[in-house]
mmCIF file of C-alpha atoms and ligand atoms in Angstrom:
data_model
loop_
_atom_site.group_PDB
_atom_site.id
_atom_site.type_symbol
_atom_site.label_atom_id
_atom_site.label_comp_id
_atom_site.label_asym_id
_atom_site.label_seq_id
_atom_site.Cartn_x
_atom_site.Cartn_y
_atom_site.Cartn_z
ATOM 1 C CA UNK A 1 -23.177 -55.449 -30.474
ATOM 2 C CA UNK A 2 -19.607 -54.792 -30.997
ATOM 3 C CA UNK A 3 -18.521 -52.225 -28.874
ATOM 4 C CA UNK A 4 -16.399 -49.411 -29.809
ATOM 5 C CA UNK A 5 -12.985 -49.364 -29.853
ATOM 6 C CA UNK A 6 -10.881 -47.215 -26.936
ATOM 7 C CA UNK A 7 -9.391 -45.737 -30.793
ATOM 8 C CA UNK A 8 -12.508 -44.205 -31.441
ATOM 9 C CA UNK A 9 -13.570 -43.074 -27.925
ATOM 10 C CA UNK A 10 -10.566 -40.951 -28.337
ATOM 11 C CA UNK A 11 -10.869 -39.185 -31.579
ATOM 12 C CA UNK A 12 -14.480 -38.436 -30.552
ATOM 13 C CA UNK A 13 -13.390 -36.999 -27.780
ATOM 14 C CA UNK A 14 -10.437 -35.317 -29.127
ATOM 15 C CA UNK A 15 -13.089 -33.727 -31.983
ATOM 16 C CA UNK A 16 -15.458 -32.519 -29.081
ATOM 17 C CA UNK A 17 -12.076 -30.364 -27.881
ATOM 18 C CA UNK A 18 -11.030 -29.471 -31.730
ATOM 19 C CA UNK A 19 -14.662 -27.983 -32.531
ATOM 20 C CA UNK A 20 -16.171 -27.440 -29.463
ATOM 21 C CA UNK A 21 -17.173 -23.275 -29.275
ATOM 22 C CA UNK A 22 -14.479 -22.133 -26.577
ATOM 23 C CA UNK A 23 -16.759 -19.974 -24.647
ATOM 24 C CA UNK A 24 -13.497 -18.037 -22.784
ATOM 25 C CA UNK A 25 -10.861 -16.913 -24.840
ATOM 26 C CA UNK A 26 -7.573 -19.054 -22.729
ATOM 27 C CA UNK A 27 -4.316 -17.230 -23.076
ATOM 28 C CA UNK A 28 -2.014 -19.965 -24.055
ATOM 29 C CA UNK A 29 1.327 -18.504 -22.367
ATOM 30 C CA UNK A 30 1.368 -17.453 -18.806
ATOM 31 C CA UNK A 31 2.869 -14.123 -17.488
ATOM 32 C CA UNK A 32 3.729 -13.175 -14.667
ATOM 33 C CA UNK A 33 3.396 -9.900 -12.507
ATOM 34 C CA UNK A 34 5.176 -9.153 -9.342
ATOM 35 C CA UNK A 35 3.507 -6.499 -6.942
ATOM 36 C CA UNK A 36 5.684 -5.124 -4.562
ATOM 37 C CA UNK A 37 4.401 -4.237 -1.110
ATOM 38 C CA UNK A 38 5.808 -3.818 2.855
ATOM 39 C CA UNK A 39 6.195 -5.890 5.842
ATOM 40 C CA UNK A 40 3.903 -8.551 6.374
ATOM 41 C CA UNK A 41 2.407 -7.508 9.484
ATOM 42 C CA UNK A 42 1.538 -4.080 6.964
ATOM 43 C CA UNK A 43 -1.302 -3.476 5.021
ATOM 44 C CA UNK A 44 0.315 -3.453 1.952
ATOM 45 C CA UNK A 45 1.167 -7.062 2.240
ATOM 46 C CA UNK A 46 -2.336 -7.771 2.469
ATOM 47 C CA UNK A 47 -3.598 -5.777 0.151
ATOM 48 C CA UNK A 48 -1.162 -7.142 -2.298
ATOM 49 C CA UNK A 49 -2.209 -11.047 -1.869
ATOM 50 C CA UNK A 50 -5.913 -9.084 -2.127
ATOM 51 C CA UNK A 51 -5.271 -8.154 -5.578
ATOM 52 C CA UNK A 52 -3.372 -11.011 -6.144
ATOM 53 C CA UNK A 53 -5.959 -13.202 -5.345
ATOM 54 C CA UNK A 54 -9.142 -11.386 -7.118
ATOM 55 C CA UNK A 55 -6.352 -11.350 -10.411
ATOM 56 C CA UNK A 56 -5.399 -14.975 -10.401
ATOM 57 C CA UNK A 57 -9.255 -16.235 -10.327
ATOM 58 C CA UNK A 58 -9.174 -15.521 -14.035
ATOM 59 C CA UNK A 59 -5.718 -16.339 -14.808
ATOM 60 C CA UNK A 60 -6.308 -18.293 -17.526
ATOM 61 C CA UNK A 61 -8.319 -15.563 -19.019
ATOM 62 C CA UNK A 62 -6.006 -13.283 -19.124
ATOM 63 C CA UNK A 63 -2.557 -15.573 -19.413
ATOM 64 C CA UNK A 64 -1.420 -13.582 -15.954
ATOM 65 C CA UNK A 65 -0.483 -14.645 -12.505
ATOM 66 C CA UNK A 66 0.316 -12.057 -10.275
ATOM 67 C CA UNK A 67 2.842 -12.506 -7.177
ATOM 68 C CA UNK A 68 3.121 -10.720 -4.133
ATOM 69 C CA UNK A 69 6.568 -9.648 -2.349
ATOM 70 C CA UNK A 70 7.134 -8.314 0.591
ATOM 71 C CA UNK A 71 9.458 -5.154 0.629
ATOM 72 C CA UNK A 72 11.039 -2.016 2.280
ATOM 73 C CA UNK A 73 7.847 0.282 1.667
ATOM 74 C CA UNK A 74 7.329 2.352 -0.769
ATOM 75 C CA UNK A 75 10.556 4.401 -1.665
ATOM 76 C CA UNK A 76 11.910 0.997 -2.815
ATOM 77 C CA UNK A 77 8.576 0.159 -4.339
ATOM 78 C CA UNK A 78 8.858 3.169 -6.689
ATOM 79 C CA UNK A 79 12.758 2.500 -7.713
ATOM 80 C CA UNK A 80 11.849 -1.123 -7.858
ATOM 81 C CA UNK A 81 9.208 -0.548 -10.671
ATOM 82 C CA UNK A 82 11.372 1.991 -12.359
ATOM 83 C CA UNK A 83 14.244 -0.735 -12.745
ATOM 84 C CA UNK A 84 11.850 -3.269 -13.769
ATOM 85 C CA UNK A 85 12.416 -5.533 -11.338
ATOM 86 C CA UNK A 86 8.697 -5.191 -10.560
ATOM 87 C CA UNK A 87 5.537 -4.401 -12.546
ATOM 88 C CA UNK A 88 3.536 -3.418 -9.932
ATOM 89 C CA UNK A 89 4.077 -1.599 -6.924
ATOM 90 C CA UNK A 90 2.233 0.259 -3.701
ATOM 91 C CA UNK A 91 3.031 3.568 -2.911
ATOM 92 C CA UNK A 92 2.378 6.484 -0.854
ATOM 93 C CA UNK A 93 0.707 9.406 -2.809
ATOM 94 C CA UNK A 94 2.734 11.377 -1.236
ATOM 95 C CA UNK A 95 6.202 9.728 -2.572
ATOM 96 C CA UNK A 96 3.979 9.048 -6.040
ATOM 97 C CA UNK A 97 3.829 12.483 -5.798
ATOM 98 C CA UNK A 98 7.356 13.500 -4.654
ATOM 99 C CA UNK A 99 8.682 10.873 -7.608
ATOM 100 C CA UNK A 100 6.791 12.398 -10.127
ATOM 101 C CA UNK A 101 8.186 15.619 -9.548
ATOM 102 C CA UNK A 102 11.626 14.925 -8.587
ATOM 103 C CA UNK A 103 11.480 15.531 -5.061
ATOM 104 C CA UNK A 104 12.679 14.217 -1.931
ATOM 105 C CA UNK A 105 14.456 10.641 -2.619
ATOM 106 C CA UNK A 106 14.614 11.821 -6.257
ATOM 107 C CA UNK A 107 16.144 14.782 -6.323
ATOM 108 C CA UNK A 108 19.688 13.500 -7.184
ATOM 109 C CA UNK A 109 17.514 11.204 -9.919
ATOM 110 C CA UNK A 110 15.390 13.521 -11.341
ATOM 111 C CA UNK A 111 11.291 13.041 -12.026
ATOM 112 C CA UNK A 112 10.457 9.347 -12.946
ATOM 113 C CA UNK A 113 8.615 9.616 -16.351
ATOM 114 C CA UNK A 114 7.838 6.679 -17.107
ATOM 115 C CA UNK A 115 5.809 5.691 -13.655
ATOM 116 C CA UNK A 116 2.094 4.940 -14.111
ATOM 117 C CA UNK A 117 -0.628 4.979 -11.605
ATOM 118 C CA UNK A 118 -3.451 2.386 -11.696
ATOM 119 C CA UNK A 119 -5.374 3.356 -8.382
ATOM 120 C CA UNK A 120 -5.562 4.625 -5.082
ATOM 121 C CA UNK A 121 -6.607 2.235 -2.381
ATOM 122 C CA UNK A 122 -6.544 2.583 1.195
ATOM 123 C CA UNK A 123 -5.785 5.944 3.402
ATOM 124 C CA UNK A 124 -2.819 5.888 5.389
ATOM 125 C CA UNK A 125 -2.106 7.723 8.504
ATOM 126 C CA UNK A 126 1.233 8.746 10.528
ATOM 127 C CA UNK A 127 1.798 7.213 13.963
ATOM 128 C CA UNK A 128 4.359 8.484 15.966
ATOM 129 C CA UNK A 129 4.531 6.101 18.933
ATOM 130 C CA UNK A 130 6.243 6.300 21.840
ATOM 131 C CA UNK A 131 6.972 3.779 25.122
ATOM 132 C CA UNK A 132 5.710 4.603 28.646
ATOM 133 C CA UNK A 133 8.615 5.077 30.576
ATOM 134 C CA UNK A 134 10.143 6.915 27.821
ATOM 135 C CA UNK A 135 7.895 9.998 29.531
ATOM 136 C CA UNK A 136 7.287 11.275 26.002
ATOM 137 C CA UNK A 137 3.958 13.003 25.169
ATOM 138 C CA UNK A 138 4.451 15.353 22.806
ATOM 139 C CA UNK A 139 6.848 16.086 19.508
ATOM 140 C CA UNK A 140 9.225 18.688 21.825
ATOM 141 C CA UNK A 141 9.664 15.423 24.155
ATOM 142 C CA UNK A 142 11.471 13.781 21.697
ATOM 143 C CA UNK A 143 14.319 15.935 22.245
ATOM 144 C CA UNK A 144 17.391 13.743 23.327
ATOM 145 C CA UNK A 145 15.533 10.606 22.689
ATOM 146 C CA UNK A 146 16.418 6.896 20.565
ATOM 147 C CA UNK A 147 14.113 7.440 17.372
ATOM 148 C CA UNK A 148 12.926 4.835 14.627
ATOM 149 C CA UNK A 149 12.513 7.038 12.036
ATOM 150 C CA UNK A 150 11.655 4.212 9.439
ATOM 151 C CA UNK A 151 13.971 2.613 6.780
ATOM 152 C CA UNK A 152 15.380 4.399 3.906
ATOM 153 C CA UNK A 153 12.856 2.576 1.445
ATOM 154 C CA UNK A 154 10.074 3.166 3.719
ATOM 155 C CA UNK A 155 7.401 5.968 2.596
ATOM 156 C CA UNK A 156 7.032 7.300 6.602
ATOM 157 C CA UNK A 157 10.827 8.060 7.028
ATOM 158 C CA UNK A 158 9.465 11.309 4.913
ATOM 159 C CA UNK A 159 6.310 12.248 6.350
ATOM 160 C CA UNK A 160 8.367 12.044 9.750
ATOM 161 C CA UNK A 161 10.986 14.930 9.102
ATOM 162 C CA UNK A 162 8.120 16.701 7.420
ATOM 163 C CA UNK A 163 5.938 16.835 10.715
ATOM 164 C CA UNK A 164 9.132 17.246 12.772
ATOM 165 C CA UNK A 165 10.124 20.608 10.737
ATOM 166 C CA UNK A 166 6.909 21.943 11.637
ATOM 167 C CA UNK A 167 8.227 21.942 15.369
ATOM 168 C CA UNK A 168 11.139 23.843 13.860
ATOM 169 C CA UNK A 169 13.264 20.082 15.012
ATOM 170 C CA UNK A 170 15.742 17.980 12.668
ATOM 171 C CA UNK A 171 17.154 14.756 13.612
ATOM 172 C CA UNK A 172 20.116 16.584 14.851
ATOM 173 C CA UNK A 173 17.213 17.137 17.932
ATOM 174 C CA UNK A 174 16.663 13.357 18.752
ATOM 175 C CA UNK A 175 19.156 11.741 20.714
ATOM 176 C CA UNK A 176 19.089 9.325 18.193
ATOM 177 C CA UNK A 177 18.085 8.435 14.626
ATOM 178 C CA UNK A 178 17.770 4.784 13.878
ATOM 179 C CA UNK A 179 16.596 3.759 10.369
ATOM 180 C CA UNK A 180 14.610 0.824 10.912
ATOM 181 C CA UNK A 181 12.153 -1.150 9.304
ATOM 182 C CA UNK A 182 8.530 -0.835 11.944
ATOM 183 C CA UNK A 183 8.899 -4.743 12.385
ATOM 184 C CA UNK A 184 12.207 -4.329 13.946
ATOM 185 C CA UNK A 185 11.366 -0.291 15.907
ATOM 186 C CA UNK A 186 8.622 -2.342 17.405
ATOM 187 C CA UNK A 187 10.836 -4.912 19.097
ATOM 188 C CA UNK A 188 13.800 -2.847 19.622
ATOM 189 C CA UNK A 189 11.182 -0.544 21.575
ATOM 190 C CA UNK A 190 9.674 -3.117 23.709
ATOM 191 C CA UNK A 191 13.809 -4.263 24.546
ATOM 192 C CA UNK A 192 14.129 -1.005 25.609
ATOM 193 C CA UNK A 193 16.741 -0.361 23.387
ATOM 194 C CA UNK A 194 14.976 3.410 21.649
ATOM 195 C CA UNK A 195 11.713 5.418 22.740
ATOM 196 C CA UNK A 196 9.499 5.734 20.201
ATOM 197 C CA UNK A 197 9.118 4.976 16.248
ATOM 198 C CA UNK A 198 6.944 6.204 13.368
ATOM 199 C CA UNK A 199 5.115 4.133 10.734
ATOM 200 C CA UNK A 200 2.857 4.961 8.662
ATOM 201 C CA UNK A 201 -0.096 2.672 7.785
ATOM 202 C CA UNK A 202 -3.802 1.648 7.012
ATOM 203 C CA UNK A 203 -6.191 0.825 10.247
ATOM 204 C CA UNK A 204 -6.748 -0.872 12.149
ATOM 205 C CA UNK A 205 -3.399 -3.293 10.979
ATOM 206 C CA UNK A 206 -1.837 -6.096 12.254
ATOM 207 C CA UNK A 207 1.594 -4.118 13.265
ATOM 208 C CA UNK A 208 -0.045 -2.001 15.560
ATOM 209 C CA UNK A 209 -2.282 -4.681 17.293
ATOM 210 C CA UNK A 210 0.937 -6.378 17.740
ATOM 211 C CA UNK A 211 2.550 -3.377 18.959
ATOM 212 C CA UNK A 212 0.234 -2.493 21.159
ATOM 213 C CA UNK A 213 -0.024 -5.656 23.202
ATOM 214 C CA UNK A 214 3.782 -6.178 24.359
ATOM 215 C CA UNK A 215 4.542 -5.880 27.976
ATOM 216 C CA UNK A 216 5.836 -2.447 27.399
ATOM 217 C CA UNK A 217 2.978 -0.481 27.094
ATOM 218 C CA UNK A 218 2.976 2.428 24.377
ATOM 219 C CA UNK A 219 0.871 5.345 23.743
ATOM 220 C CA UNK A 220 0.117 7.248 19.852
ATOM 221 C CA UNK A 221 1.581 10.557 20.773
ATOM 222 C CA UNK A 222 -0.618 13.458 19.081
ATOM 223 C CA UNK A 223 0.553 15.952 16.751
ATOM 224 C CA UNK A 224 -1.048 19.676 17.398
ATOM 225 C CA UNK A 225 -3.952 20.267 15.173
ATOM 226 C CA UNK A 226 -2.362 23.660 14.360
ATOM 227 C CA UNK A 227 0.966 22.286 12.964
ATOM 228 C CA UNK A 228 -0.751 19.469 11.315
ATOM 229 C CA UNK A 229 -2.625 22.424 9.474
ATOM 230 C CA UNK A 230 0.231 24.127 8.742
ATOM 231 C CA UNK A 231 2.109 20.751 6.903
ATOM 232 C CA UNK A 232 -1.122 20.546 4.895
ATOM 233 C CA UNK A 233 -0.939 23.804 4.006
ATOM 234 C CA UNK A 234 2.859 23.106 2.699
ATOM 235 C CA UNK A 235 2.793 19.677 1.476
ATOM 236 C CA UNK A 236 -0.960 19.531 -0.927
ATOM 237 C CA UNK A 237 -0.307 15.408 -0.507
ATOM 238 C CA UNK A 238 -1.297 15.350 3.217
ATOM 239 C CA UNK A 239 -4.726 15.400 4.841
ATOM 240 C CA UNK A 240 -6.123 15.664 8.195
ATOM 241 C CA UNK A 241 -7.088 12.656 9.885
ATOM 242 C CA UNK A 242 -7.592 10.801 13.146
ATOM 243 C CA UNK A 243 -6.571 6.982 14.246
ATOM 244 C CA UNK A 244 -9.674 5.806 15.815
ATOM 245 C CA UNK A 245 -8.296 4.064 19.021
ATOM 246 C CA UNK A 246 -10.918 1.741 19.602
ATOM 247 C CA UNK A 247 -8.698 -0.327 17.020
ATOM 248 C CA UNK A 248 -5.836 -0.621 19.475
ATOM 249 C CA UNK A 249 -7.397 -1.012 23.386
ATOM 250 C CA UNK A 250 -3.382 -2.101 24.311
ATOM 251 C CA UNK A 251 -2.403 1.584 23.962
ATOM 252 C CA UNK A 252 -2.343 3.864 26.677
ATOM 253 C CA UNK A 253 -4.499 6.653 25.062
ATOM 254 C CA UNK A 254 -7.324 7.162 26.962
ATOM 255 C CA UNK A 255 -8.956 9.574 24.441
ATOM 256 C CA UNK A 256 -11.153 8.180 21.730
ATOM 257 C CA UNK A 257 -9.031 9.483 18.269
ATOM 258 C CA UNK A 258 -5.366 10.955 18.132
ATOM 259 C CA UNK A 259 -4.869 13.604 15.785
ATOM 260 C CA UNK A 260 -2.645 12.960 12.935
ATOM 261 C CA UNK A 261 -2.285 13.424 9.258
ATOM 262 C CA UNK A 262 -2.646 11.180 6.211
ATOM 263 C CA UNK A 263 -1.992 9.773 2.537
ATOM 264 C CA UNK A 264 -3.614 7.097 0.482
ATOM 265 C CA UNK A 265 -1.881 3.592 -0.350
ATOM 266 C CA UNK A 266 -2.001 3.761 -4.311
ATOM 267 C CA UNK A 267 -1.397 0.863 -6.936
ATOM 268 C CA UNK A 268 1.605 2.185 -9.527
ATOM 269 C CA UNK A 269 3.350 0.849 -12.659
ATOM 270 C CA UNK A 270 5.756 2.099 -15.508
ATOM 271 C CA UNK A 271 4.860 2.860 -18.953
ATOM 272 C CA UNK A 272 5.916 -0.144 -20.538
ATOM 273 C CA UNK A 273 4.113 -2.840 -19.063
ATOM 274 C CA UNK A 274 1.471 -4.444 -21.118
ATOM 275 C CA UNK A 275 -1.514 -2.525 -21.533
ATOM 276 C CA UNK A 276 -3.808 -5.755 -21.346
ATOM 277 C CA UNK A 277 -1.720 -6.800 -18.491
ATOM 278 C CA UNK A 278 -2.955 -3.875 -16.061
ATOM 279 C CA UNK A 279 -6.269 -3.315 -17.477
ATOM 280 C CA UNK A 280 -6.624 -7.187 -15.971
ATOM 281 C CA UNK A 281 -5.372 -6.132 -12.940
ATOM 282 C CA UNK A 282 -7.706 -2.818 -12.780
ATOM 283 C CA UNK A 283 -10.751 -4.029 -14.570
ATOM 284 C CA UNK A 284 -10.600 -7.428 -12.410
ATOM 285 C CA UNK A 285 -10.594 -5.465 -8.503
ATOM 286 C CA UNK A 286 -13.014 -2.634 -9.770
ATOM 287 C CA UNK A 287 -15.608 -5.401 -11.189
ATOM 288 C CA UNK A 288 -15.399 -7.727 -7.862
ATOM 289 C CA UNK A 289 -15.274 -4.359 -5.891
ATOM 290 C CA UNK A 290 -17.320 -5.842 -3.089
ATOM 291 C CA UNK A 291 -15.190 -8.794 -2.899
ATOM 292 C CA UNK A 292 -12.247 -6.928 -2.553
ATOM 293 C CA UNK A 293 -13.528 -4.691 0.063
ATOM 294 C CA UNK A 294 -13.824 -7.598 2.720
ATOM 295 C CA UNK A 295 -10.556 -8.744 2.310
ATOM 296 C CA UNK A 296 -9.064 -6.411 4.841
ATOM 297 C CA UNK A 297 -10.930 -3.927 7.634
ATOM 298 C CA UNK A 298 -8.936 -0.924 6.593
ATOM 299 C CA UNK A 299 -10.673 -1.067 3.354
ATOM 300 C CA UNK A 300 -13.826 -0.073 5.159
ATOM 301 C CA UNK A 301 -14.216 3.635 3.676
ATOM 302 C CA UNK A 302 -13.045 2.807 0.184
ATOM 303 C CA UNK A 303 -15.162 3.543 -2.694
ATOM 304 C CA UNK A 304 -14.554 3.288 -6.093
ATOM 305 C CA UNK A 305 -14.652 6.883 -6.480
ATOM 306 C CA UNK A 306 -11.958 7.278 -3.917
ATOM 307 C CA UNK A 307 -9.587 4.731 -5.420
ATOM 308 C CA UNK A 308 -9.732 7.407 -8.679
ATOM 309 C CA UNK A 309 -8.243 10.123 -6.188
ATOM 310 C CA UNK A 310 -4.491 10.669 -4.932
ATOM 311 C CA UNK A 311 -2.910 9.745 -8.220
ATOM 312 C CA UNK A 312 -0.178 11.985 -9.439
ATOM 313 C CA UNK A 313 1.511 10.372 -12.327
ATOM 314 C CA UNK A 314 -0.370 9.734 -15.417
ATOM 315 C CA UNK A 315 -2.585 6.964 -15.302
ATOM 316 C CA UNK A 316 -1.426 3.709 -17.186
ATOM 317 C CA UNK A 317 -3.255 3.204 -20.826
ATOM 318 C CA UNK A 318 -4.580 0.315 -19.288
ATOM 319 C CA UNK A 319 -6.764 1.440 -16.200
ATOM 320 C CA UNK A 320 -7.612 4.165 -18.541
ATOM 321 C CA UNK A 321 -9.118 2.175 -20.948
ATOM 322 C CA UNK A 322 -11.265 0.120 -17.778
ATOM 323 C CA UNK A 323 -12.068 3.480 -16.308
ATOM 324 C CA UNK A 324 -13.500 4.655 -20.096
ATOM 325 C CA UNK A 325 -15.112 1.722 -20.409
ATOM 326 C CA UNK A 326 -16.894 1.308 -16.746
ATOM 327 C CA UNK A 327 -18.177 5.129 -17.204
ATOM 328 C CA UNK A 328 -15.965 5.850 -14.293
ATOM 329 C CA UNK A 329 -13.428 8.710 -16.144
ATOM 330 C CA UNK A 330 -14.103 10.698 -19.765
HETATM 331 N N1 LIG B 401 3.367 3.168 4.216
HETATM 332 C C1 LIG B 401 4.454 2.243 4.408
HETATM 333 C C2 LIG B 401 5.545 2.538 3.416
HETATM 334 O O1 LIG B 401 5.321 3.147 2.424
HETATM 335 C C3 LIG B 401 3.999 0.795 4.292
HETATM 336 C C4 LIG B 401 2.778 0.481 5.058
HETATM 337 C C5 LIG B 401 2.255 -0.928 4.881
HETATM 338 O O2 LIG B 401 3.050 -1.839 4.591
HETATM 339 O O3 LIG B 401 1.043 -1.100 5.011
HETATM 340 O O4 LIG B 401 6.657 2.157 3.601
#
């Protein structure tokens, strides 16, 4: 029998392509979408590459590959998305908030109408901590001392002078003010060079395992449950909360939690990005929820009701249209 010419085998096999039913529609261009997050040894890192990672599985589906950056925190987050040099970025609710309403860094700007949520993820809490032979203890203490008081684009730098007002303190108090990213306070504090520094963050994170395991030894100062219940009572983007401190056995605390305040970590956009592009991005975490959840311990607590909470701005078209369509909002 003659056998079939290599011509042939190819045009068969170009016709099984041509008609064969395409069972998942295959965007033919790629996109791509940057998500901008914090210091690596954050959570936000993390939790970007998480997204990133449960988004890109299908990225021929959807004709989207998402990248992750590492940033200044949140402040620059926000401004990033707004100038479009991002499409994604996580926030603090409390500066989605403040943004939204033309607050704090945005008073000179004004409120940032075209910035979208997508979701809440993580909660967020304020450490203020401090070396040991920097003999601080409490908030008065820091009176005189070096300070880390975060970067300008970080989202703690605020929830720092907030907590400081309610001990009736400024910077003009501290010795010294030093605007510094938590990678560098961290260092700078085991060279001896300032006290204590502030970051705020998801637990248990890599940062404060790290921070907590130097040869200087450090210690989560508390804040007074009455003056953390007065800043709630100002500030409706704050909630009580407590860093569990079996997560860090390095510090010096001997108690079991250290009384703080929080936020949540929250997913935003701007109102021009496609609306296929973040109902991907929403659709694709909510549906591998599970998945997404064991990609970092301080997603322990989350539930898919609680990513729908914390969101200030209006939500994007596109997680709206997920959120319709999972039963999940009217
Ligand atoms: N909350 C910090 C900020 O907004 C970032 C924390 C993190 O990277 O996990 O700057």
């Amino acid at each position: 029998m003659k056998r079939p010419s290599v011509w042939l085998c190819a045009a068969l096999l170009l016709m099984s392509f041509v008609f064969s039913p395409n069972p998942m529609p295959v965007q033919a261009e790629t996109r791509f979408a940057a998500i901008g997050t914090g210091a690596v040894t954050g959570v936000y890192y993390p939790t970007g590459l998480a997204i990133a990672k449960i988004v890109n599985e299908k990225r021929r589906t959807y004709g989207l590959r998402c990248s992750v950056e590492s940033t200044g925190g949140s402040v620059f987050n926000v401004n990033a998305v707004m100038s479009g040099d991002l499409e994604f970025g996580i926030v603090q609710s409390d500066r989605q908030y403040q943004a939204v309403h033309g607050t704090a860094e945005w008073t000179d700007m004004g409120p940032q109408k075209g910035l979208r949520a997508v979701f809440a993820i993580h909660s967020e809490s304020h450490v203020l901590c401090a070396s040991e032979n920097s003999g601080i203890g409490t908030v008065p203490d820091l009176k005189g001392k070096a300070v880390a008081v975060g970067n300008p684009g970080s989202g703690q730098r605020g929830n720092f002078i907030d907590m400081l007002s309610e001990y009736g303190m400024t910077y003009d108090d501290l010795g010294r003010a030093e605007g510094l990213k938590a990678s560098e306070s961290s260092k700078l504090l085991q060279d001896g060079r300032i006290d204590a520094f502030v970051y705020t963050v998801g637990h248990p994170s890599a940062f404060f395992k790290e921070a907590t395991a130097g040869r200087i030894k450090v210690r989560f100062i508390p804040f007074d449950r009455d003056k953390i219940a007065a800043l709630i009572k100002r500030h409706p983007y704050y909630v009580p909360a407590e860093i569990p401190m079996e997560y860090y056995p390095g510090a010096l605390n001997k108690e079991r939690f250290v009384p703080t305040f929080a936020v949540k970590a929250t997913l935003v956009t701007r109102d021009d990005v496609p609306e296929d592009m973040v109902y991907a991005v929403t659709k694709e975490v909510f549906e591998h929820f599970e998945d997404f959840k064991k990609l970092h311990p301080a997603y322990e607590h989350l539930t898919k009701e609680g990513m729908l909470q914390g969101m200030t701005a209006p939500i994007h078209p596109g997680a709206l249209k997920y959120y319709r369509e999972a039963g999940l909002m009217e």
